[in-house]
Amino acid sequence: MQEILIGEDKIKQAVERIGKQISEDYSGRKLLVIGILKGSFVFMADLVRAIKVDDCAVDFISASSYRSGTVSSGNVVVGKFDKDVSEYDILLVEDILDTGRTLACIKETLMAKNPKSIRICTLLDKPSRRVTDINAEYVGFEIEDRFVIGYGLDFDQKYRNLPYIGEYIPEN
Ligand code: IMP
Ligand code: MG
């Protein structure tokens, strides 16, 4: 069961707004947009098409935080990432910023590779859940502490294909 929280039109407007801001901020720079798999793949696909920067490369990195049900275990495993990023300004793209543990780990991993800069773009932000000092420079929507699905976000690997963001409501 799910209830629509953010519809397709609102998502589209947020993507346009963020894409425009990123295009201005990175104009003339060498930008590397890195999506965090799997949740970011839908947002990534829409966002990169709203970014008008000439020198823009795209890549992905994987991270799993082993959740049981809707609760994160706190153990983050970051996948292999070999690219030389020393000439790039990196923009990390995430579906949702929750405790911040995933992004803290990925940011640390990439910082060690000496990029020009690293910023974070997240479609959804649940600030009330944060346990790290990680924050995003670009945010689509701030939401309350509810478990959401759709537009890339899953519950138990399901619902990533929904075109809107819904709240996951267990059937009991
Ligand atoms: P963090 O490390 O706690 O910030 O967790 C981030 C990851 O947990 C996200 O990339 C999502 O995969 C997952 N996550 C956190 N909240 C939700 C949610 O409400 N719905 C679906 N996945 C979530
Ligand atoms: Mg994720």
mmCIF file of N, CA, C and O and ligand atoms in Angstrom, residues 36-39 94-95, ligand 2:
data_model
loop_
_atom_site.group_PDB
_atom_site.id
_atom_site.type_symbol
_atom_site.label_atom_id
_atom_site.label_comp_id
_atom_site.label_asym_id
_atom_site.label_seq_id
_atom_site.Cartn_x
_atom_site.Cartn_y
_atom_site.Cartn_z
ATOM 1 N N ILE A 36 24.750 7.423 -6.626
ATOM 2 C CA ILE A 36 24.935 6.337 -5.659
ATOM 3 C C ILE A 36 23.867 5.265 -5.909
ATOM 4 O O ILE A 36 22.673 5.534 -5.821
ATOM 5 N N LEU A 37 24.358 4.088 -6.265
ATOM 6 C CA LEU A 37 23.447 2.986 -6.639
ATOM 7 C C LEU A 37 22.892 2.286 -5.408
ATOM 8 O O LEU A 37 23.574 2.226 -4.398
ATOM 9 N N LYS A 38 21.669 1.720 -5.516
ATOM 10 C CA LYS A 38 20.884 1.815 -6.714
ATOM 11 C C LYS A 38 19.901 2.964 -6.707
ATOM 12 O O LYS A 38 19.407 3.391 -7.742
ATOM 13 N N GLY A 39 19.552 3.421 -5.515
ATOM 14 C CA GLY A 39 18.421 4.341 -5.354
ATOM 15 C C GLY A 39 18.413 5.588 -6.217
ATOM 16 O O GLY A 39 17.350 6.122 -6.531
ATOM 17 N N GLU A 94 22.286 11.449 -4.567
ATOM 18 C CA GLU A 94 21.678 10.425 -3.713
ATOM 19 C C GLU A 94 20.154 10.554 -3.780
ATOM 20 O O GLU A 94 19.620 11.644 -4.042
ATOM 21 N N ASP A 95 19.475 9.441 -3.574
ATOM 22 C CA ASP A 95 18.008 9.490 -3.552
ATOM 23 C C ASP A 95 17.499 10.155 -2.279
ATOM 24 O O ASP A 95 16.634 11.009 -2.310
HETATM 25 MG MG MG B 2 20.330 4.368 -1.513
#
